[in-house]
mmCIF file of C-alpha atoms in Angstrom:
data_model
loop_
_atom_site.group_PDB
_atom_site.id
_atom_site.type_symbol
_atom_site.label_atom_id
_atom_site.label_comp_id
_atom_site.label_asym_id
_atom_site.label_seq_id
_atom_site.Cartn_x
_atom_site.Cartn_y
_atom_site.Cartn_z
ATOM 1 C CA UNK A 34 84.474 238.385 165.599
ATOM 2 C CA UNK A 35 84.489 235.295 163.430
ATOM 3 C CA UNK A 36 87.533 234.684 161.291
ATOM 4 C CA UNK A 37 87.317 233.998 157.565
ATOM 5 C CA UNK A 38 89.991 231.324 157.290
ATOM 6 C CA UNK A 39 89.530 230.158 153.699
ATOM 7 C CA UNK A 40 87.742 231.110 150.511
ATOM 8 C CA UNK A 41 87.288 228.290 148.045
ATOM 9 C CA UNK A 42 85.883 228.336 144.525
ATOM 10 C CA UNK A 43 85.399 225.127 142.617
ATOM 11 C CA UNK A 44 83.571 223.526 139.786
ATOM 12 C CA UNK A 45 81.025 220.948 140.963
ATOM 13 C CA UNK A 46 81.130 217.809 138.885
ATOM 14 C CA UNK A 47 78.361 215.371 139.795
ATOM 15 C CA UNK A 48 80.233 212.449 138.218
ATOM 16 C CA UNK A 49 83.190 212.709 140.612
ATOM 17 C CA UNK A 50 81.570 210.538 143.268
ATOM 18 C CA UNK A 51 80.845 207.709 140.866
ATOM 19 C CA UNK A 52 84.209 207.974 139.086
ATOM 20 C CA UNK A 53 86.220 208.097 142.303
ATOM 21 C CA UNK A 54 84.483 205.121 143.901
ATOM 22 C CA UNK A 55 84.354 202.902 140.796
ATOM 23 C CA UNK A 56 86.616 199.875 140.652
ATOM 24 C CA UNK A 57 87.846 197.436 138.041
ATOM 25 C CA UNK A 58 86.466 197.843 134.537
ATOM 26 C CA UNK A 59 83.986 200.452 135.736
ATOM 27 C CA UNK A 60 86.734 202.849 136.790
ATOM 28 C CA UNK A 61 87.282 205.472 134.082
ATOM 29 C CA UNK A 62 90.866 206.126 132.953
ATOM 30 C CA UNK A 63 90.802 209.708 134.228
ATOM 31 C CA UNK A 64 89.683 208.767 137.766
ATOM 32 C CA UNK A 65 93.070 208.257 139.463
ATOM 33 C CA UNK A 66 94.452 211.639 138.437
ATOM 34 C CA UNK A 67 91.144 213.286 139.324
ATOM 35 C CA UNK A 68 91.233 211.757 142.809
ATOM 36 C CA UNK A 69 94.831 212.908 143.238
ATOM 37 C CA UNK A 70 93.891 216.487 142.335
ATOM 38 C CA UNK A 71 90.816 216.534 144.532
ATOM 39 C CA UNK A 72 92.768 215.099 147.462
ATOM 40 C CA UNK A 73 95.348 217.876 147.140
ATOM 41 C CA UNK A 74 92.559 220.472 146.869
ATOM 42 C CA UNK A 75 90.884 219.015 149.975
ATOM 43 C CA UNK A 76 94.066 219.575 151.937
ATOM 44 C CA UNK A 77 93.794 223.332 151.284
ATOM 45 C CA UNK A 78 90.556 223.381 153.287
ATOM 46 C CA UNK A 79 91.789 220.998 155.970
ATOM 47 C CA UNK A 80 94.821 223.215 156.615
ATOM 48 C CA UNK A 81 92.537 226.180 157.365
ATOM 49 C CA UNK A 82 90.867 224.262 160.245
ATOM 50 C CA UNK A 83 87.351 225.633 159.695
ATOM 51 C CA UNK A 84 84.510 225.239 162.198
ATOM 52 C CA UNK A 85 81.691 226.354 159.887
ATOM 53 C CA UNK A 86 81.166 226.273 156.122
ATOM 54 C CA UNK A 87 79.159 228.829 154.163
ATOM 55 C CA UNK A 88 78.249 226.957 150.988
ATOM 56 C CA UNK A 89 77.290 228.866 147.842
ATOM 57 C CA UNK A 90 75.573 226.888 145.114
ATOM 58 C CA UNK A 91 72.546 226.838 142.847
ATOM 59 C CA UNK A 92 69.493 224.618 142.973
ATOM 60 C CA UNK A 93 69.008 222.749 139.690
ATOM 61 C CA UNK A 94 65.184 222.818 139.629
ATOM 62 C CA UNK A 95 64.877 220.573 142.643
ATOM 63 C CA UNK A 96 63.135 222.515 145.395
ATOM 64 C CA UNK A 97 63.101 225.951 143.776
ATOM 65 C CA UNK A 98 60.669 226.179 140.910
ATOM 66 C CA UNK A 99 59.323 228.681 138.417
ATOM 67 C CA UNK A 100 56.127 229.395 140.359
ATOM 68 C CA UNK A 101 58.147 230.956 143.180
ATOM 69 C CA UNK A 102 61.745 231.543 142.145
ATOM 70 C CA UNK A 103 64.123 233.451 144.432
ATOM 71 C CA UNK A 104 67.227 235.114 143.012
ATOM 72 C CA UNK A 105 69.273 234.673 146.201
ATOM 73 C CA UNK A 106 68.191 232.426 149.061
ATOM 74 C CA UNK A 107 69.759 231.570 152.419
ATOM 75 C CA UNK A 108 68.913 228.357 154.244
ATOM 76 C CA UNK A 109 68.129 228.681 157.939
ATOM 77 C CA UNK A 110 67.472 225.267 159.408
ATOM 78 C CA UNK A 111 69.061 222.937 161.958
ATOM 79 C CA UNK A 112 69.532 220.220 159.337
ATOM 80 C CA UNK A 113 69.590 219.883 155.569
ATOM 81 C CA UNK A 114 68.768 216.654 153.844
ATOM 82 C CA UNK A 115 70.507 216.396 150.535
ATOM 83 C CA UNK A 116 70.501 214.974 147.046
ATOM 84 C CA UNK A 117 67.445 214.086 145.039
ATOM 85 C CA UNK A 118 66.060 211.064 143.275
ATOM 86 C CA UNK A 119 67.138 212.272 139.839
ATOM 87 C CA UNK A 120 70.688 212.852 141.147
ATOM 88 C CA UNK A 121 70.808 209.325 142.547
ATOM 89 C CA UNK A 122 69.460 208.073 139.225
ATOM 90 C CA UNK A 123 71.801 209.952 136.897
ATOM 91 C CA UNK A 124 74.945 210.443 138.997
ATOM 92 C CA UNK A 125 74.759 207.744 141.666
ATOM 93 C CA UNK A 126 74.964 210.368 144.417
ATOM 94 C CA UNK A 127 74.205 209.180 147.948
ATOM 95 C CA UNK A 128 71.564 210.660 150.222
ATOM 96 C CA UNK A 129 73.169 212.872 152.849
ATOM 97 C CA UNK A 130 72.268 214.955 155.883
ATOM 98 C CA UNK A 131 74.140 218.072 156.972
ATOM 99 C CA UNK A 132 73.890 220.089 160.143
ATOM 100 C CA UNK A 133 73.013 223.768 159.868
ATOM 101 C CA UNK A 134 74.659 226.719 161.610
ATOM 102 C CA UNK A 135 71.396 228.507 162.289
ATOM 103 C CA UNK A 136 72.782 231.489 164.184
ATOM 104 C CA UNK A 137 75.033 232.401 161.265
ATOM 105 C CA UNK A 138 72.119 231.915 158.851
ATOM 106 C CA UNK A 139 70.047 234.311 160.967
ATOM 107 C CA UNK A 140 72.883 236.817 161.041
ATOM 108 C CA UNK A 141 73.435 236.659 157.269
ATOM 109 C CA UNK A 142 69.718 237.126 156.654
ATOM 110 C CA UNK A 143 69.220 240.053 159.044
ATOM 111 C CA UNK A 144 72.402 241.874 158.155
ATOM 112 C CA UNK A 145 72.145 240.992 154.477
ATOM 113 C CA UNK A 146 68.675 242.492 154.295
ATOM 114 C CA UNK A 147 69.957 245.623 155.995
ATOM 115 C CA UNK A 148 72.874 245.760 153.561
ATOM 116 C CA UNK A 149 70.525 245.962 150.582
ATOM 117 C CA UNK A 150 70.064 242.329 149.534
ATOM 118 C CA UNK A 151 66.436 241.214 149.664
ATOM 119 C CA UNK A 152 67.401 237.649 150.522
ATOM 120 C CA UNK A 153 64.802 234.912 150.445
ATOM 121 C CA UNK A 154 65.028 232.238 153.106
ATOM 122 C CA UNK A 155 64.066 228.631 153.633
ATOM 123 C CA UNK A 156 63.475 226.808 156.921
ATOM 124 C CA UNK A 157 63.274 223.402 155.222
ATOM 125 C CA UNK A 158 65.710 223.090 152.387
ATOM 126 C CA UNK A 159 66.764 219.891 150.686
ATOM 127 C CA UNK A 160 70.013 220.757 148.999
ATOM 128 C CA UNK A 161 71.419 219.373 145.781
ATOM 129 C CA UNK A 162 74.718 218.481 144.159
ATOM 130 C CA UNK A 163 75.888 222.076 143.799
ATOM 131 C CA UNK A 164 76.520 221.920 147.563
ATOM 132 C CA UNK A 165 76.969 218.196 148.169
ATOM 133 C CA UNK A 166 79.659 217.840 145.474
ATOM 134 C CA UNK A 167 82.052 220.160 147.350
ATOM 135 C CA UNK A 168 81.212 218.379 150.604
ATOM 136 C CA UNK A 169 82.153 215.093 148.915
ATOM 137 C CA UNK A 170 85.352 216.505 147.439
ATOM 138 C CA UNK A 171 86.486 218.884 150.196
ATOM 139 C CA UNK A 172 85.014 217.549 153.441
ATOM 140 C CA UNK A 173 83.862 213.969 152.852
ATOM 141 C CA UNK A 174 83.561 213.299 156.591
ATOM 142 C CA UNK A 175 80.704 215.856 156.478
ATOM 143 C CA UNK A 176 81.318 216.882 160.073
ATOM 144 C CA UNK A 177 80.880 220.668 159.912
ATOM 145 C CA UNK A 178 77.688 222.740 160.098
ATOM 146 C CA UNK A 179 76.801 224.734 157.025
ATOM 147 C CA UNK A 180 74.955 227.822 155.867
ATOM 148 C CA UNK A 181 73.654 227.177 152.354
ATOM 149 C CA UNK A 182 73.331 230.128 149.990
ATOM 150 C CA UNK A 183 71.562 229.543 146.698
ATOM 151 C CA UNK A 184 71.859 231.787 143.655
ATOM 152 C CA UNK A 185 69.779 231.746 140.507
ATOM 153 C CA UNK A 186 72.086 231.026 137.577
ATOM 154 C CA UNK A 187 69.511 228.845 135.923
ATOM 155 C CA UNK A 188 66.079 230.390 135.345
ATOM 156 C CA UNK A 189 66.082 233.722 133.517
ATOM 157 C CA UNK A 190 65.645 236.571 134.206
ATOM 158 C CA UNK A 191 68.876 236.334 136.208
ATOM 159 C CA UNK A 192 70.665 238.941 138.302
ATOM 160 C CA UNK A 193 73.577 240.500 136.446
ATOM 161 C CA UNK A 194 77.203 239.439 137.104
ATOM 162 C CA UNK A 195 77.919 242.603 139.085
ATOM 163 C CA UNK A 196 75.227 241.620 141.568
ATOM 164 C CA UNK A 197 76.881 238.256 142.178
ATOM 165 C CA UNK A 198 80.172 240.036 142.878
ATOM 166 C CA UNK A 199 78.456 242.444 145.260
ATOM 167 C CA UNK A 200 76.806 239.576 147.118
ATOM 168 C CA UNK A 201 80.203 237.929 147.501
ATOM 169 C CA UNK A 202 81.678 241.130 148.896
ATOM 170 C CA UNK A 203 78.755 241.441 151.313
ATOM 171 C CA UNK A 204 78.974 237.802 152.398
ATOM 172 C CA UNK A 205 82.588 238.336 153.346
ATOM 173 C CA UNK A 206 81.731 241.460 155.349
ATOM 174 C CA UNK A 207 78.956 239.593 157.131
ATOM 175 C CA UNK A 208 81.124 236.622 158.037
ATOM 176 C CA UNK A 209 83.900 238.901 159.293
ATOM 177 C CA UNK A 210 81.444 240.907 161.420
ATOM 178 C CA UNK A 211 79.637 237.865 162.871
ATOM 179 C CA UNK A 212 79.984 238.095 166.638
ATOM 180 C CA UNK A 213 81.447 234.644 167.176
ATOM 181 C CA UNK A 214 84.810 233.027 167.722
ATOM 182 C CA UNK A 215 84.205 230.480 164.960
ATOM 183 C CA UNK A 216 86.542 229.883 162.048
ATOM 184 C CA UNK A 217 84.537 230.145 158.826
ATOM 185 C CA UNK A 218 85.296 229.010 155.302
ATOM 186 C CA UNK A 219 83.210 230.241 152.374
ATOM 187 C CA UNK A 220 82.994 227.679 149.578
ATOM 188 C CA UNK A 221 81.241 228.345 146.286
ATOM 189 C CA UNK A 222 80.813 226.194 143.219
ATOM 190 C CA UNK A 223 79.936 226.995 139.647
ATOM 191 C CA UNK A 224 81.081 226.201 136.132
ATOM 192 C CA UNK A 225 83.485 227.289 133.498
ATOM 193 C CA UNK A 226 82.175 226.890 129.937
ATOM 194 C CA UNK A 227 79.423 224.315 129.902
ATOM 195 C CA UNK A 228 76.700 223.143 127.546
ATOM 196 C CA UNK A 229 73.777 221.035 128.737
ATOM 197 C CA UNK A 230 70.963 219.961 126.472
ATOM 198 C CA UNK A 231 72.463 221.714 123.440
ATOM 199 C CA UNK A 232 74.456 220.790 120.326
ATOM 200 C CA UNK A 233 77.857 221.365 121.971
ATOM 201 C CA UNK A 234 77.278 219.075 124.956
ATOM 202 C CA UNK A 235 79.535 216.195 126.018
ATOM 203 C CA UNK A 236 82.422 217.019 123.711
ATOM 204 C CA UNK A 237 86.023 215.916 124.377
ATOM 205 C CA UNK A 238 86.648 219.183 126.285
ATOM 206 C CA UNK A 239 84.528 221.979 127.636
ATOM 207 C CA UNK A 240 82.653 223.751 124.818
ATOM 208 C CA UNK A 241 84.948 226.809 124.894
ATOM 209 C CA UNK A 242 88.550 226.109 126.019
ATOM 210 C CA UNK A 243 89.554 229.705 125.277
ATOM 211 C CA UNK A 244 86.885 231.016 127.649
ATOM 212 C CA UNK A 245 88.080 228.507 130.250
ATOM 213 C CA UNK A 246 91.663 229.712 129.894
ATOM 214 C CA UNK A 247 90.649 233.312 130.362
ATOM 215 C CA UNK A 248 88.310 232.482 133.245
ATOM 216 C CA UNK A 249 91.064 230.672 135.112
ATOM 217 C CA UNK A 250 93.297 233.688 134.541
ATOM 218 C CA UNK A 251 90.667 236.120 135.875
ATOM 219 C CA UNK A 252 90.035 234.031 138.977
ATOM 220 C CA UNK A 253 93.607 233.071 139.783
ATOM 221 C CA UNK A 254 94.837 236.679 139.509
ATOM 222 C CA UNK A 255 91.770 238.225 141.158
ATOM 223 C CA UNK A 256 91.106 240.295 138.039
ATOM 224 C CA UNK A 257 87.556 241.264 138.908
ATOM 225 C CA UNK A 258 87.698 244.436 136.864
ATOM 226 C CA UNK A 259 88.799 242.610 133.722
ATOM 227 C CA UNK A 260 86.245 239.875 134.291
ATOM 228 C CA UNK A 261 83.381 242.320 134.860
ATOM 229 C CA UNK A 262 84.368 244.334 131.801
ATOM 230 C CA UNK A 263 83.913 241.321 129.541
ATOM 231 C CA UNK A 264 81.301 239.098 131.147
ATOM 232 C CA UNK A 265 77.629 239.974 130.720
ATOM 233 C CA UNK A 266 74.408 237.993 130.801
ATOM 234 C CA UNK A 267 74.466 238.056 126.999
ATOM 235 C CA UNK A 268 78.135 237.176 126.586
ATOM 236 C CA UNK A 269 77.797 234.061 128.731
ATOM 237 C CA UNK A 270 75.634 232.368 126.095
ATOM 238 C CA UNK A 271 78.596 232.142 123.721
ATOM 239 C CA UNK A 272 80.850 229.759 125.709
ATOM 240 C CA UNK A 273 77.977 227.313 126.314
ATOM 241 C CA UNK A 274 74.323 227.433 127.256
ATOM 242 C CA UNK A 275 74.924 226.564 130.927
ATOM 243 C CA UNK A 276 77.865 228.929 131.407
ATOM 244 C CA UNK A 277 75.856 231.355 133.536
ATOM 245 C CA UNK A 278 77.025 229.137 136.393
ATOM 246 C CA UNK A 279 80.279 231.053 136.009
ATOM 247 C CA UNK A 280 78.596 233.861 137.942
ATOM 248 C CA UNK A 281 79.014 231.797 141.113
ATOM 249 C CA UNK A 282 82.768 231.944 140.461
ATOM 250 C CA UNK A 283 82.398 235.713 140.115
ATOM 251 C CA UNK A 284 80.589 235.775 143.464
ATOM 252 C CA UNK A 285 83.553 233.961 144.981
ATOM 253 C CA UNK A 286 85.941 236.472 143.379
ATOM 254 C CA UNK A 287 83.906 239.087 145.238
ATOM 255 C CA UNK A 288 84.471 237.180 148.472
ATOM 256 C CA UNK A 289 88.201 236.870 147.788
ATOM 257 C CA UNK A 290 88.607 240.514 146.840
ATOM 258 C CA UNK A 291 89.686 242.636 143.865
ATOM 259 C CA UNK A 292 93.294 242.054 142.896
ATOM 260 C CA UNK A 293 93.752 239.193 145.339
ATOM 261 C CA UNK A 294 95.492 236.300 143.599
ATOM 262 C CA UNK A 295 94.500 232.802 144.640
ATOM 263 C CA UNK A 296 96.905 230.945 146.916
ATOM 264 C CA UNK A 297 96.128 227.621 145.250
ATOM 265 C CA UNK A 298 95.114 226.976 141.644
ATOM 266 C CA UNK A 299 94.591 223.716 139.839
ATOM 267 C CA UNK A 300 92.639 222.575 136.790
ATOM 268 C CA UNK A 301 91.808 219.293 135.123
ATOM 269 C CA UNK A 302 90.672 219.056 131.527
ATOM 270 C CA UNK A 303 87.928 216.442 131.313
ATOM 271 C CA UNK A 304 85.477 215.513 128.624
ATOM 272 C CA UNK A 305 82.423 217.777 128.712
ATOM 273 C CA UNK A 306 83.908 220.449 131.005
ATOM 274 C CA UNK A 307 87.074 221.668 132.683
ATOM 275 C CA UNK A 308 87.493 221.257 136.404
ATOM 276 C CA UNK A 309 88.974 224.240 138.269
ATOM 277 C CA UNK A 310 89.978 224.568 141.911
ATOM 278 C CA UNK A 311 90.965 227.772 143.739
ATOM 279 C CA UNK A 312 91.751 228.561 147.387
ATOM 280 C CA UNK A 313 92.506 231.862 149.085
ATOM 281 C CA UNK A 314 93.651 232.337 152.674
ATOM 282 C CA UNK A 315 92.490 235.875 153.589
ATOM 283 C CA UNK A 316 94.628 236.063 156.718
ATOM 284 C CA UNK A 317 97.396 233.768 155.568
ATOM 285 C CA UNK A 318 97.895 230.331 157.079
ATOM 286 C CA UNK A 319 98.458 230.414 160.834
ATOM 287 C CA UNK B 591 52.861 229.527 123.779
ATOM 288 C CA UNK B 592 53.855 228.449 127.262
ATOM 289 C CA UNK B 593 57.470 227.621 127.947
ATOM 290 C CA UNK B 594 56.437 227.562 131.565
ATOM 291 C CA UNK B 595 53.965 224.738 131.028
ATOM 292 C CA UNK B 596 56.436 222.721 128.944
ATOM 293 C CA UNK B 597 58.917 223.094 131.778
ATOM 294 C CA UNK B 598 56.282 222.177 134.340
ATOM 295 C CA UNK B 599 55.596 218.932 132.495
ATOM 296 C CA UNK B 600 59.301 218.064 132.268
ATOM 297 C CA UNK B 601 59.888 219.032 135.900
ATOM 298 C CA UNK B 602 57.012 217.083 137.390
ATOM 299 C CA UNK B 603 57.622 213.961 135.314
ATOM 300 C CA UNK B 604 61.385 213.937 135.872
ATOM 301 C CA UNK B 605 61.060 213.885 139.657
ATOM 302 C CA UNK B 606 58.656 210.940 139.783
ATOM 303 C CA UNK B 607 60.121 207.496 138.957
ATOM 304 C CA UNK B 608 56.733 206.048 137.964
ATOM 305 C CA UNK B 609 55.951 208.957 135.665
ATOM 306 C CA UNK B 610 59.369 208.677 134.010
ATOM 307 C CA UNK B 611 58.564 205.086 133.042
ATOM 308 C CA UNK B 612 55.014 205.915 132.022
ATOM 309 C CA UNK B 613 56.190 208.754 129.772
ATOM 310 C CA UNK B 614 58.841 206.517 128.200
ATOM 311 C CA UNK B 615 56.332 203.760 127.500
ATOM 312 C CA UNK B 616 53.333 205.801 126.342
ATOM 313 C CA UNK B 617 54.132 209.451 125.731
ATOM 314 C CA UNK B 618 50.878 210.481 124.031
ATOM 315 C CA UNK B 619 48.681 209.016 126.754
ATOM 316 C CA UNK B 620 50.880 210.445 129.502
ATOM 317 C CA UNK B 621 50.743 213.927 127.987
ATOM 318 C CA UNK B 622 46.953 213.707 127.572
ATOM 319 C CA UNK B 623 46.484 212.598 131.187
ATOM 320 C CA UNK B 624 48.927 215.181 132.497
ATOM 321 C CA UNK B 625 47.324 218.067 130.621
ATOM 322 C CA UNK B 626 43.862 217.026 131.862
ATOM 323 C CA UNK B 627 44.751 216.237 135.457
ATOM 324 C CA UNK B 628 48.004 217.934 136.386
ATOM 325 C CA UNK B 629 48.738 220.972 134.234
ATOM 326 C CA UNK B 630 46.740 223.363 136.395
ATOM 327 C CA UNK B 631 47.878 222.094 139.776
ATOM 328 C CA UNK B 632 49.849 224.699 141.695
ATOM 329 C CA UNK B 633 52.553 222.483 143.070
ATOM 330 C CA UNK B 634 52.500 223.671 146.654
ATOM 331 C CA UNK B 635 48.728 224.137 146.934
ATOM 332 C CA UNK B 636 45.638 222.086 147.672
ATOM 333 C CA UNK B 637 44.022 220.578 144.566
ATOM 334 C CA UNK B 638 40.835 222.615 145.074
ATOM 335 C CA UNK B 639 42.899 225.751 144.521
ATOM 336 C CA UNK B 640 44.295 224.847 141.128
ATOM 337 C CA UNK B 641 44.750 227.282 138.277
ATOM 338 C CA UNK B 642 42.173 227.451 135.500
ATOM 339 C CA UNK B 643 44.031 228.627 132.404
ATOM 340 C CA UNK B 644 47.021 226.444 131.578
ATOM 341 C CA UNK B 645 47.028 224.322 128.425
ATOM 342 C CA UNK B 646 49.448 223.340 125.663
ATOM 343 C CA UNK B 647 49.114 224.564 122.120
ATOM 344 C CA UNK B 648 49.147 221.934 119.373
ATOM 345 C CA UNK B 649 52.849 222.307 118.620
ATOM 346 C CA UNK B 650 53.818 221.868 122.246
ATOM 347 C CA UNK B 651 51.500 218.911 122.770
ATOM 348 C CA UNK B 652 52.864 217.182 119.670
ATOM 349 C CA UNK B 653 56.486 217.771 120.660
ATOM 350 C CA UNK B 654 55.924 216.218 124.076
ATOM 351 C CA UNK B 655 53.733 213.427 122.733
ATOM 352 C CA UNK B 656 56.374 212.307 120.247
ATOM 353 C CA UNK B 657 59.458 212.629 122.489
ATOM 354 C CA UNK B 658 60.694 215.248 120.025
ATOM 355 C CA UNK B 659 63.488 216.844 122.028
ATOM 356 C CA UNK B 660 64.856 218.938 119.129
ATOM 357 C CA UNK B 661 61.379 220.497 118.883
ATOM 358 C CA UNK B 662 61.351 221.121 122.623
ATOM 359 C CA UNK B 663 64.722 222.862 122.290
ATOM 360 C CA UNK B 664 63.312 225.011 119.477
ATOM 361 C CA UNK B 665 60.275 225.896 121.585
ATOM 362 C CA UNK B 666 62.520 227.162 124.387
ATOM 363 C CA UNK B 667 61.909 224.414 126.935
ATOM 364 C CA UNK B 668 64.659 224.582 129.542
ATOM 365 C CA UNK B 669 67.517 222.491 128.102
ATOM 366 C CA UNK B 670 68.552 221.134 131.494
ATOM 367 C CA UNK B 671 65.079 219.794 132.214
ATOM 368 C CA UNK B 672 64.744 218.223 128.786
ATOM 369 C CA UNK B 673 68.188 216.657 128.903
ATOM 370 C CA UNK B 674 67.793 215.248 132.387
ATOM 371 C CA UNK B 675 64.454 213.602 131.684
ATOM 372 C CA UNK B 676 65.487 212.214 128.295
ATOM 373 C CA UNK B 677 68.698 210.770 129.755
ATOM 374 C CA UNK B 678 66.535 209.066 132.372
ATOM 375 C CA UNK B 679 64.362 207.542 129.662
ATOM 376 C CA UNK B 680 66.838 206.665 126.928
ATOM 377 C CA UNK B 681 70.420 206.490 128.171
ATOM 378 C CA UNK B 682 69.746 202.847 129.015
ATOM 379 C CA UNK B 683 69.268 202.043 125.314
ATOM 380 C CA UNK B 684 72.812 203.142 124.382
ATOM 381 C CA UNK B 685 76.395 202.396 125.384
ATOM 382 C CA UNK B 686 78.390 204.945 127.367
ATOM 383 C CA UNK B 687 77.633 208.470 126.267
ATOM 384 C CA UNK B 688 75.926 207.258 123.102
ATOM 385 C CA UNK B 689 72.597 208.859 123.869
ATOM 386 C CA UNK B 690 74.090 212.185 124.962
ATOM 387 C CA UNK B 691 76.153 212.372 121.762
ATOM 388 C CA UNK B 692 73.195 211.452 119.566
ATOM 389 C CA UNK B 693 71.227 214.163 121.369
ATOM 390 C CA UNK B 694 73.939 216.697 120.479
ATOM 391 C CA UNK B 695 73.960 215.539 116.859
ATOM 392 C CA UNK B 696 70.204 215.928 116.545
ATOM 393 C CA UNK B 697 70.538 219.531 117.730
ATOM 394 C CA UNK B 698 73.512 220.283 115.475
ATOM 395 C CA UNK B 699 71.479 222.493 113.148
ATOM 396 C CA UNK B 700 71.034 225.084 115.902
ATOM 397 C CA UNK B 701 73.525 227.920 116.122
ATOM 398 C CA UNK B 702 73.783 230.923 118.414
ATOM 399 C CA UNK B 703 71.668 232.567 119.550
ATOM 400 C CA UNK B 704 69.750 229.534 120.756
ATOM 401 C CA UNK B 705 65.980 229.828 121.274
ATOM 402 C CA UNK B 706 65.061 232.001 124.237
ATOM 403 C CA UNK B 707 64.278 230.043 127.414
ATOM 404 C CA UNK B 708 63.024 232.954 129.495
ATOM 405 C CA UNK B 709 59.693 232.274 131.174
#
């Protein structure tokens, strides 16, 4: 069977690419420390020596639209083009192409359906910065095939937090039962407190530092029970109007497992939002 | 009231560089053209199979036609769509995060719970 060699949960910050590549007067004062932290985080994936990446993210109204909106979708294609005109325009993100691991996509879809998740699928998926940001930060050589998994954290009605956790638990079971000798890492990105297009946006910190502190505590200690007891679709409005992206972190806590503390934790307090980086090694580091 | 149609306008304009510039330069004309020609197009379907029933009400049409993003927020347009398109149109007129911070200030009279964005 395949081996799950790393579980990684991260914020995805579309400005990292521009900040980290800027020089001279264009380079923001927080860039050097940010690059140092991301480089250290990247090493946690490199050490696991993965062959395949399952990438959990959320389309930001790029290909998935309100006339046909899936709650959970798995890409199944040999290639994925990536990044969109409005991401080039606003964030300076480059166009990218990733290879797909189609046999694992097919396995996740078949077995996921049989496990009770009515997964949508796409055979031609252009992915966005929720998946390309962690490629840029964690695997910039972009040399590994991927299985993209999209969740709806964006267009209500949304699945409840518990469902994200259950999908994470199922994804782990599916990867670990995949009849293959490949080494798989599951990487998911979301947000801590975040406000976009509202009165609390672009402040000196994330809109709710206390929520961020507690979220980092839940994730780093694997406190799924505590997290689920306090986080609801309604409660997530309070820390910021885009904070439902935290449910992708909860999905990754489901992958990592109840009570399983993270093996690597780091954060970086930036304007607008807090960055947070977590890695688990389910079987230890060989 | 159609949050969906407001979102459809913001979505289809934001992804088209020419429409972004047209909406910046002449919002009222762009909204009029879009409502007449584009509002009923099902995005993944042939034009002959368009919908027949989608139109803005006066409040929605005025909000879009006057670039009134606080009104769009109040109407429950998706904040991410509104923000992204308005950054594309107006960030260039400000230094640094000037536009984003002005945007926040102009929404400062809203408190929780924010207007519902469910479609």
